[in-house]
Short mmCIF file of N, CA and C in Angstrom, two decimals:
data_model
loop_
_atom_site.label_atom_id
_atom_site.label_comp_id
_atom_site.label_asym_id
_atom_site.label_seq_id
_atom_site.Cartn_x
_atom_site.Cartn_y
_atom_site.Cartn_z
N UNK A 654 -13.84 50.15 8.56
CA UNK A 654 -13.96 49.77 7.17
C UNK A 654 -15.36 50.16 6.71
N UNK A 655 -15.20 50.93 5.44
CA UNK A 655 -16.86 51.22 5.14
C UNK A 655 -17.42 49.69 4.60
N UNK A 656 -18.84 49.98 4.75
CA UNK A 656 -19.65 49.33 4.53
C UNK A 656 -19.35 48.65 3.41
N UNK A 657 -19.68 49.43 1.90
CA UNK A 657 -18.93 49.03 0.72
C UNK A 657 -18.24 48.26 0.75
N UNK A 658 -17.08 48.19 1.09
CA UNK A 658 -15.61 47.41 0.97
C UNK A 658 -15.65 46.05 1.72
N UNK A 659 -16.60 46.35 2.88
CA UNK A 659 -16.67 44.86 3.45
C UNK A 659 -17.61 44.41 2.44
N UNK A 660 -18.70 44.79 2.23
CA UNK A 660 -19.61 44.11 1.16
C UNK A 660 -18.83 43.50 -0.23
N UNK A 661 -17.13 44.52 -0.75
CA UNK A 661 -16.71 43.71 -1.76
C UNK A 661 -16.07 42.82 -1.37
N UNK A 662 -15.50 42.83 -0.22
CA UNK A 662 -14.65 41.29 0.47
C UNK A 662 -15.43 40.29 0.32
N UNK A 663 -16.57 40.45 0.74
CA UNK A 663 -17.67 39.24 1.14
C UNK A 663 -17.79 38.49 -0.30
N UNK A 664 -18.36 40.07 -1.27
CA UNK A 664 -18.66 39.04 -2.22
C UNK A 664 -17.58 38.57 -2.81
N UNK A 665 -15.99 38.96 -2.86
CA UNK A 665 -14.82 38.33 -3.23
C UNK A 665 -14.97 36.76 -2.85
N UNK A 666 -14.93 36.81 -1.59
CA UNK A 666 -14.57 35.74 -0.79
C UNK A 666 -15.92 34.41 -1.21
N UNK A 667 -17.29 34.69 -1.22
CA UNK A 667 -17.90 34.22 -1.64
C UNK A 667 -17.75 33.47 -3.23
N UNK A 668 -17.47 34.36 -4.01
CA UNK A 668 -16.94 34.26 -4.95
C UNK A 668 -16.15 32.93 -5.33
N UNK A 669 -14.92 33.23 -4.34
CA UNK A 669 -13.68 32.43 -3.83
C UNK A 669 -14.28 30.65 -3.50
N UNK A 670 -15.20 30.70 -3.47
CA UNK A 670 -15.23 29.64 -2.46
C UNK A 670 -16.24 28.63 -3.24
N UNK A 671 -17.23 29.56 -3.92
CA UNK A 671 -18.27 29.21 -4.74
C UNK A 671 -17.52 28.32 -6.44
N UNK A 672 -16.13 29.11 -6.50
CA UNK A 672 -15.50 28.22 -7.43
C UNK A 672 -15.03 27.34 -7.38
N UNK A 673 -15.10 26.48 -6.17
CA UNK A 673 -13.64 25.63 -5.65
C UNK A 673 -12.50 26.41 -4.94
N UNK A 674 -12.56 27.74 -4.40
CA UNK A 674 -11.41 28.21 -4.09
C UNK A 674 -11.05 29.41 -4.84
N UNK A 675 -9.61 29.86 -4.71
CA UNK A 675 -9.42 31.21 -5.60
C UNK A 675 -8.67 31.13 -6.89
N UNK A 676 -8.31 29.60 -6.80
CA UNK A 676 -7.36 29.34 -8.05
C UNK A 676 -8.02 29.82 -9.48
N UNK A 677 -9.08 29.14 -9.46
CA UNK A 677 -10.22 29.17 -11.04
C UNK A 677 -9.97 27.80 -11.30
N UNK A 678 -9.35 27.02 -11.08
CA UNK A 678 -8.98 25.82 -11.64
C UNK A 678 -9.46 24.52 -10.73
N UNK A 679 -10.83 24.19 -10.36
CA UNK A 679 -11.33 23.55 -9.59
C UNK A 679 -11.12 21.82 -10.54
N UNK A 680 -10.49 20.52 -10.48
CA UNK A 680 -10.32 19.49 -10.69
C UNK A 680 -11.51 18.79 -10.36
N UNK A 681 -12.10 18.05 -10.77
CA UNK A 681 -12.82 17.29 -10.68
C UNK A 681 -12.34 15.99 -9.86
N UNK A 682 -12.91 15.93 -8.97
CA UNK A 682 -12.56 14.84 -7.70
C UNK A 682 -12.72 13.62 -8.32
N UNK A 683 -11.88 12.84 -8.68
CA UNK A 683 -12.32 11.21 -9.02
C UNK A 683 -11.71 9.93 -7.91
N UNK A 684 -12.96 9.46 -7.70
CA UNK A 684 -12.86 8.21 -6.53
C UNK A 684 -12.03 6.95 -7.38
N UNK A 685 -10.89 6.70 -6.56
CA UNK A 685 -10.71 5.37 -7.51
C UNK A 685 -10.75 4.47 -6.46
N UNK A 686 -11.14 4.40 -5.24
CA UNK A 686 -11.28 3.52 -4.04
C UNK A 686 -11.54 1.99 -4.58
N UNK A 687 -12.22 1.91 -5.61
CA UNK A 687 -12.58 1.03 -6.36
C UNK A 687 -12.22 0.04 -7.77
N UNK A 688 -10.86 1.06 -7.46
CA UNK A 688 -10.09 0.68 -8.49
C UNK A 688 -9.18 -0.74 -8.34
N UNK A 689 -9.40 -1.94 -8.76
CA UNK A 689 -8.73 -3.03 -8.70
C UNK A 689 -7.54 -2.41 -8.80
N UNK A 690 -7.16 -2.36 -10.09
CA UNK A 690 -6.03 -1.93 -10.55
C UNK A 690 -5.34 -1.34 -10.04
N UNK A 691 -5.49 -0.02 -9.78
CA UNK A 691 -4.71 0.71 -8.79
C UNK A 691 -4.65 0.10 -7.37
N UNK A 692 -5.26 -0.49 -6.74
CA UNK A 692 -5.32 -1.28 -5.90
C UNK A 692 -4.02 -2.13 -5.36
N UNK A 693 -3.95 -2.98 -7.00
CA UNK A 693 -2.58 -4.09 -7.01
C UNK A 693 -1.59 -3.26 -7.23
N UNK A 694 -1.60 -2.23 -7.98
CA UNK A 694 -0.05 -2.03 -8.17
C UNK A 694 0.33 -1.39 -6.82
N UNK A 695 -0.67 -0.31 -5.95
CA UNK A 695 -0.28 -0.66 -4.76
C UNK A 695 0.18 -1.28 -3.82
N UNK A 696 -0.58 -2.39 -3.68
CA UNK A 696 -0.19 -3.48 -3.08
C UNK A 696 1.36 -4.31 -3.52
N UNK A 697 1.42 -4.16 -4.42
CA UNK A 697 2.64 -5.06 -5.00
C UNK A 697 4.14 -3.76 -4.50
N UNK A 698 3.38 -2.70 -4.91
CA UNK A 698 4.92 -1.79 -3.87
C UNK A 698 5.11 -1.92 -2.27
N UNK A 699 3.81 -2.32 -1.79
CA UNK A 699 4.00 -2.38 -0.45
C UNK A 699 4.22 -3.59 -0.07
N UNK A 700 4.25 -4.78 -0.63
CA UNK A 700 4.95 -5.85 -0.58
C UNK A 700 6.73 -5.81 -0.73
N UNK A 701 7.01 -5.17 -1.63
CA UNK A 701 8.18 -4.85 -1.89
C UNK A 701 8.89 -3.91 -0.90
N UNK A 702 8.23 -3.05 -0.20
CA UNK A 702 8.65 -2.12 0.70
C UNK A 702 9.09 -3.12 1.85
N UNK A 703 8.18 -3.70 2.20
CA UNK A 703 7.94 -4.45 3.81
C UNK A 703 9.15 -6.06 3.10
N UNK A 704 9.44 -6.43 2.39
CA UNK A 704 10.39 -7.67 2.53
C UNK A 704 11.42 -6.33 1.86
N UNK A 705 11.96 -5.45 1.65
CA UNK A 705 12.64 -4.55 1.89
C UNK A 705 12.86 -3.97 3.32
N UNK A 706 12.72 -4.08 3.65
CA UNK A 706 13.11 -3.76 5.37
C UNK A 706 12.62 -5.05 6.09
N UNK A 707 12.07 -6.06 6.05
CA UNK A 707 11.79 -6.97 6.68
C UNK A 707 13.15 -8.15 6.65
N UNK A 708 13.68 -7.95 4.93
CA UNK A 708 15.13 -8.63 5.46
C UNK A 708 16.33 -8.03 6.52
N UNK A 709 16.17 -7.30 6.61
CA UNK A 709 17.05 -5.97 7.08
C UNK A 709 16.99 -5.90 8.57
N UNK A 710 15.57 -6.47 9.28
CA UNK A 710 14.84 -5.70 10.49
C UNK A 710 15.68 -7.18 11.27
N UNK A 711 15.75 -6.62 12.77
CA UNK A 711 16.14 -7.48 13.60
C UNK A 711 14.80 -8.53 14.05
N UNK A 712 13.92 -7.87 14.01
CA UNK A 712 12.83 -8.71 14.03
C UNK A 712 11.67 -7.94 12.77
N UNK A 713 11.57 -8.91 11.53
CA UNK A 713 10.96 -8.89 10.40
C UNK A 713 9.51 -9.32 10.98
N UNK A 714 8.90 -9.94 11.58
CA UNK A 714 7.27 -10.24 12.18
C UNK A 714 6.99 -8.43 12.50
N UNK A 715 7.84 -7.99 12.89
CA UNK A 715 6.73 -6.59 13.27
C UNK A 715 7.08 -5.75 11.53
N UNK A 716 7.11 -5.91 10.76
CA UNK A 716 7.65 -5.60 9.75
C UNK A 716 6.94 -6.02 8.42
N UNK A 717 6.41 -7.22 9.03
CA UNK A 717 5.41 -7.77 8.45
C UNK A 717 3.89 -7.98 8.84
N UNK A 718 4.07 -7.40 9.92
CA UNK A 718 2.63 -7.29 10.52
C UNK A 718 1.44 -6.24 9.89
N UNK A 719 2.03 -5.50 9.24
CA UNK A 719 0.93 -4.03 8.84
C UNK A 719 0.59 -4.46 7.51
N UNK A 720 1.41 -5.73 6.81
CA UNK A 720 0.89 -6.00 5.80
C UNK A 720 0.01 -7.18 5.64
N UNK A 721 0.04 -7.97 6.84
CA UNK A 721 -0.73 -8.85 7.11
C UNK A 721 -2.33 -8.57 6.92
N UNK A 722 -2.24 -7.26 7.81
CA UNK A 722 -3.10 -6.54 8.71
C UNK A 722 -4.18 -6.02 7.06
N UNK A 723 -3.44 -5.41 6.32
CA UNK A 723 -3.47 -5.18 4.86
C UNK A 723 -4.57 -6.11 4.56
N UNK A 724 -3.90 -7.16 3.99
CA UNK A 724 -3.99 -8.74 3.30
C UNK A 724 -5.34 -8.62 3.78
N UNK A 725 -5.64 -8.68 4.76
CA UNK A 725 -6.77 -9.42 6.12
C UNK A 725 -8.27 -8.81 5.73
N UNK A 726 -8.26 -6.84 5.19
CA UNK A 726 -8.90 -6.14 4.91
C UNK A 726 -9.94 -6.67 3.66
N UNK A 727 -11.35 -6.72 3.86
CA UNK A 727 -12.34 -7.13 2.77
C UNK A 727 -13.22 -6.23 1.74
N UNK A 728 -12.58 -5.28 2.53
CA UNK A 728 -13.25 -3.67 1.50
C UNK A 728 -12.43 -3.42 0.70
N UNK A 729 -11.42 -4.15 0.74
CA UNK A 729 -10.51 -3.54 -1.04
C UNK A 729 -10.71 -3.84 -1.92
N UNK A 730 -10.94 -3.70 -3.15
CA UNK A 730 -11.20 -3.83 -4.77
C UNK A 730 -9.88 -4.86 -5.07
N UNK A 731 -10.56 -6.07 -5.23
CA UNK A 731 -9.32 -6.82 -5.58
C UNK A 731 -10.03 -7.50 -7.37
N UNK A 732 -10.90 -7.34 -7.22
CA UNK A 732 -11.30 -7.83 -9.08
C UNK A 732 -10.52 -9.24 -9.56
N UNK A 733 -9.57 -8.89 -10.13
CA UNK A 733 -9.17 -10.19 -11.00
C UNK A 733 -8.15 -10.55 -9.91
N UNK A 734 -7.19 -9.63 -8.84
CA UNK A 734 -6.62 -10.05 -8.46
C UNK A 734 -6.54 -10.66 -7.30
N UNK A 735 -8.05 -11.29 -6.93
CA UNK A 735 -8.34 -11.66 -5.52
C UNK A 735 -7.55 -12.99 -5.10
N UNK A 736 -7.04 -13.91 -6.23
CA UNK A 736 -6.46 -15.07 -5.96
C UNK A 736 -5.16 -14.86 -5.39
N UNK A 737 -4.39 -14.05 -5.76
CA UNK A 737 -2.88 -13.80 -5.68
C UNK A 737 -3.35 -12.77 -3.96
N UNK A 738 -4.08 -12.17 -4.58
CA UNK A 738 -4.54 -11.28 -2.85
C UNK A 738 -4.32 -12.28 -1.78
N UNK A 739 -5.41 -13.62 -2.02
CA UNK A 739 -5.27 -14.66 -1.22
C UNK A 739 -3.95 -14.92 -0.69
N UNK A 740 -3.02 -15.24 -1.77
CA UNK A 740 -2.10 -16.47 -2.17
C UNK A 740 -0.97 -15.05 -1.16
N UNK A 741 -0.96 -14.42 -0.97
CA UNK A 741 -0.26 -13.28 -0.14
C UNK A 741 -0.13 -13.08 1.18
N UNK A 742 -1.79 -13.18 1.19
CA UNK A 742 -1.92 -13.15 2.85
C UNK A 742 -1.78 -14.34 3.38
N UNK A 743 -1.79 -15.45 2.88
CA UNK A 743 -1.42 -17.04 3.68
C UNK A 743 -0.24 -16.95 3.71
N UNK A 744 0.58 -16.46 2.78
CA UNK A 744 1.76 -16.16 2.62
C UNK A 744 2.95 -15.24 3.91
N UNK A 745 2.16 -14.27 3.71
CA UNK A 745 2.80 -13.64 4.73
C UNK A 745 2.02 -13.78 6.14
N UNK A 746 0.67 -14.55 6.42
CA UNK A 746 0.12 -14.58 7.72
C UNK A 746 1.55 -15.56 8.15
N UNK A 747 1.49 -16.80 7.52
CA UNK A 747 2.51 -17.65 7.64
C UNK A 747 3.74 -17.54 7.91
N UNK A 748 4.14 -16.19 7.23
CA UNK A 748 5.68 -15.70 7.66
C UNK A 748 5.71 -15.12 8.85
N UNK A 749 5.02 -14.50 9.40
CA UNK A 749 4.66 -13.76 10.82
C UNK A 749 4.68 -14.54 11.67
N UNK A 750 3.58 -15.52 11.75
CA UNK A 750 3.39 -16.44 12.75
C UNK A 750 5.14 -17.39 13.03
N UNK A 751 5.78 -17.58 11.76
CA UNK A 751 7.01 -18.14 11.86
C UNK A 751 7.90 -16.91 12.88
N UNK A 752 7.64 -15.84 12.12
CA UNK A 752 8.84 -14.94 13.16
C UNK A 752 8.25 -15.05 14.67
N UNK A 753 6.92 -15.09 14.78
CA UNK A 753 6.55 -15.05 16.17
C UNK A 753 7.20 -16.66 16.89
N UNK A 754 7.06 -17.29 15.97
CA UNK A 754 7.61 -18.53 16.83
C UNK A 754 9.36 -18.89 17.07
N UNK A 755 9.99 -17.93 15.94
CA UNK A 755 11.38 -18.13 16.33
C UNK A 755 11.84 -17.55 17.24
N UNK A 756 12.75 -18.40 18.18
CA UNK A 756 13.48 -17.62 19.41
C UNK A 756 14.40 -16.49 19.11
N UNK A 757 14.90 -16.21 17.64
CA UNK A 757 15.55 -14.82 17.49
C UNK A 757 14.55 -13.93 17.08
N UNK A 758 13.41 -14.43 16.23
CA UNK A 758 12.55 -13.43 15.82
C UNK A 758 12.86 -14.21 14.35
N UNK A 759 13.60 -14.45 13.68
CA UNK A 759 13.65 -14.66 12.78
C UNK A 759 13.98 -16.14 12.11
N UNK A 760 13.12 -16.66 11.31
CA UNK A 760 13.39 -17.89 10.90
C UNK A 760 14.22 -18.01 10.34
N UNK A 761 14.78 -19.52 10.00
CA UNK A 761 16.13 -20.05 9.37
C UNK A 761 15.55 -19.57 7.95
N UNK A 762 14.81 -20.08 7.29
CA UNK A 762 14.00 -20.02 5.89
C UNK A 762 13.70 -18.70 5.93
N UNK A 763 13.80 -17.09 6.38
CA UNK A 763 13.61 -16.15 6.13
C UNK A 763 13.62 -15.66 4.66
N UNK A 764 14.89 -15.53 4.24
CA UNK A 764 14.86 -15.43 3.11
C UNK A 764 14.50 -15.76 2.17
N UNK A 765 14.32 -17.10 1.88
CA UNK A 765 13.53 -17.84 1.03
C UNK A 765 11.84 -17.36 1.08
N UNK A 766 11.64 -17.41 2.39
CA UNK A 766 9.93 -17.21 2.34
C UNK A 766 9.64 -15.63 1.85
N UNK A 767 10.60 -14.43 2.22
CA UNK A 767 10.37 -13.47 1.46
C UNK A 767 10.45 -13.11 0.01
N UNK A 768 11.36 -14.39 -0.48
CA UNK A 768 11.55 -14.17 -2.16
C UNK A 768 10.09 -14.59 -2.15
N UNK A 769 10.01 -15.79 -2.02
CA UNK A 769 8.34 -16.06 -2.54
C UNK A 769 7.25 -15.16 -2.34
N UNK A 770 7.15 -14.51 -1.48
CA UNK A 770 6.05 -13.43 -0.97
C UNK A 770 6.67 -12.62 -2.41
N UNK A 771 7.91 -11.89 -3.01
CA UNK A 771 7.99 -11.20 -4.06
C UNK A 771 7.42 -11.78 -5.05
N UNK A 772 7.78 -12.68 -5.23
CA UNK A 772 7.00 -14.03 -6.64
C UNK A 772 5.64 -13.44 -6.78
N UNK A 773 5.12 -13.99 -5.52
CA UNK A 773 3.40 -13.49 -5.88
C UNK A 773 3.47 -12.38 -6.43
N UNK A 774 3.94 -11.07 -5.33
CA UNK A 774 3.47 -9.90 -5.98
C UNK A 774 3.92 -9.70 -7.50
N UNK A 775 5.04 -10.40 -8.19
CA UNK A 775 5.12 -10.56 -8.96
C UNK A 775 3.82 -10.71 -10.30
N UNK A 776 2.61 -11.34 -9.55
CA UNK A 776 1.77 -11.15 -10.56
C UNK A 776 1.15 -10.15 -10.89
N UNK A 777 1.33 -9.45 -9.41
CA UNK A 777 0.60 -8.27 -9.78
C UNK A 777 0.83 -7.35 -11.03
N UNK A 778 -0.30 -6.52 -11.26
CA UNK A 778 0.49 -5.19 -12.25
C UNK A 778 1.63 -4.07 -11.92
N UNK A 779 2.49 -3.53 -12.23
CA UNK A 779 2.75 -2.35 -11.92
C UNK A 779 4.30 -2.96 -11.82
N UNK A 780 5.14 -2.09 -11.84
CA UNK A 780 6.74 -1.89 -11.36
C UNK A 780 7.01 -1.61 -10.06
N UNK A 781 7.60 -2.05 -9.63
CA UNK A 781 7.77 -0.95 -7.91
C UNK A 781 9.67 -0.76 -7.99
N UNK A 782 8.93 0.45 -7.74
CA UNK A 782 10.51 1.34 -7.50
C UNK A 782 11.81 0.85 -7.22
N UNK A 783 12.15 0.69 -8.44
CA UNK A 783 13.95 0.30 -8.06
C UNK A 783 14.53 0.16 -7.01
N UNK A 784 14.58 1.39 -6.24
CA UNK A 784 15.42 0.60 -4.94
C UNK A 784 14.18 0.09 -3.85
N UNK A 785 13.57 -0.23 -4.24
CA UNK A 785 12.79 -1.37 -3.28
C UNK A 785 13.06 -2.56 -4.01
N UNK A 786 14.03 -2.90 -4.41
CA UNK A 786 14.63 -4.25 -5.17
C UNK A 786 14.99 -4.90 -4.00
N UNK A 787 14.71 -5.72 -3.11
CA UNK A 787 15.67 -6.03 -1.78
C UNK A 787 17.25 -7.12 -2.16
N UNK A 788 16.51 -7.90 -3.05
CA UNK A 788 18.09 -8.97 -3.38
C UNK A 788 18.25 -8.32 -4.87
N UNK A 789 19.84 -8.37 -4.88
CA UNK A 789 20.68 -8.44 -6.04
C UNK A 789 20.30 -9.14 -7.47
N UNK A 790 20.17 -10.45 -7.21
CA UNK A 790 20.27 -10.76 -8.02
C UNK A 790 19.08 -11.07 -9.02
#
């Protein structure tokens, strides 16, 4: 390859890279790590996910464990919604520790204690996806 031509690759590629890439269309990176908001409505789908398969699961404690685990975390942006944050994780620490103590895995009151875990998230902001609806009615 002559000299030239590698010298126009280079500066292509330089080029390339110096923009964000080769698109031209470099986005501006925005942190929302800090975002309450986005935060809860998160949280309120992944509440909905986990008593969505947690009614379902032969043993709901491991099902509910990653959201515990969640709950437990002190680096999240909870802003206005730190009470209900609370009111979640006692919530579901409580439901866990119950599955850990039932001899099937699963408590008599299962169901009931997962509607309520929905209730809370209920305060949160946001919709969560239709079929993460777990009960009918």
């Amino acid at each position: 390859m002559s000299k030239g031509l590698t010298t126009c690759f280079t500066m292509l590629a330089l080029l390339c890279f110096s923009q964000g890439g080769c698109s031209g269309d470099p986005r501006a990176y925005e942190d929302h790590s800090r975002d309450a908001m986005r935060y809860a409505v998160t949280l309120k789908q992944m509440v909905y996910e986990v008593v969505n398969e947690a009614i379902r699961a032969p043993d709901p404690g491991d099902i509910i464990w990653p959201l515990v685990l969640e709950l437990e975390q002190k680096d999240r942006p909870r802003g206005d919604f730190a009470q209900v944050v609370d009111e979640l994780h006692q919530e579901a620490s409580q439901l866990h520790a119950s599955c850990q103590q039932a001899p099937s895995g699963r408590p008599a009151d299962l169901e009931s204690r997962l509607r309520r875990l929905l209730a809370l998230a209920e305060k949160l902001p946001g919709e969560p996806v239709a079929a993460f609806r777990p009960f009918d009615d």
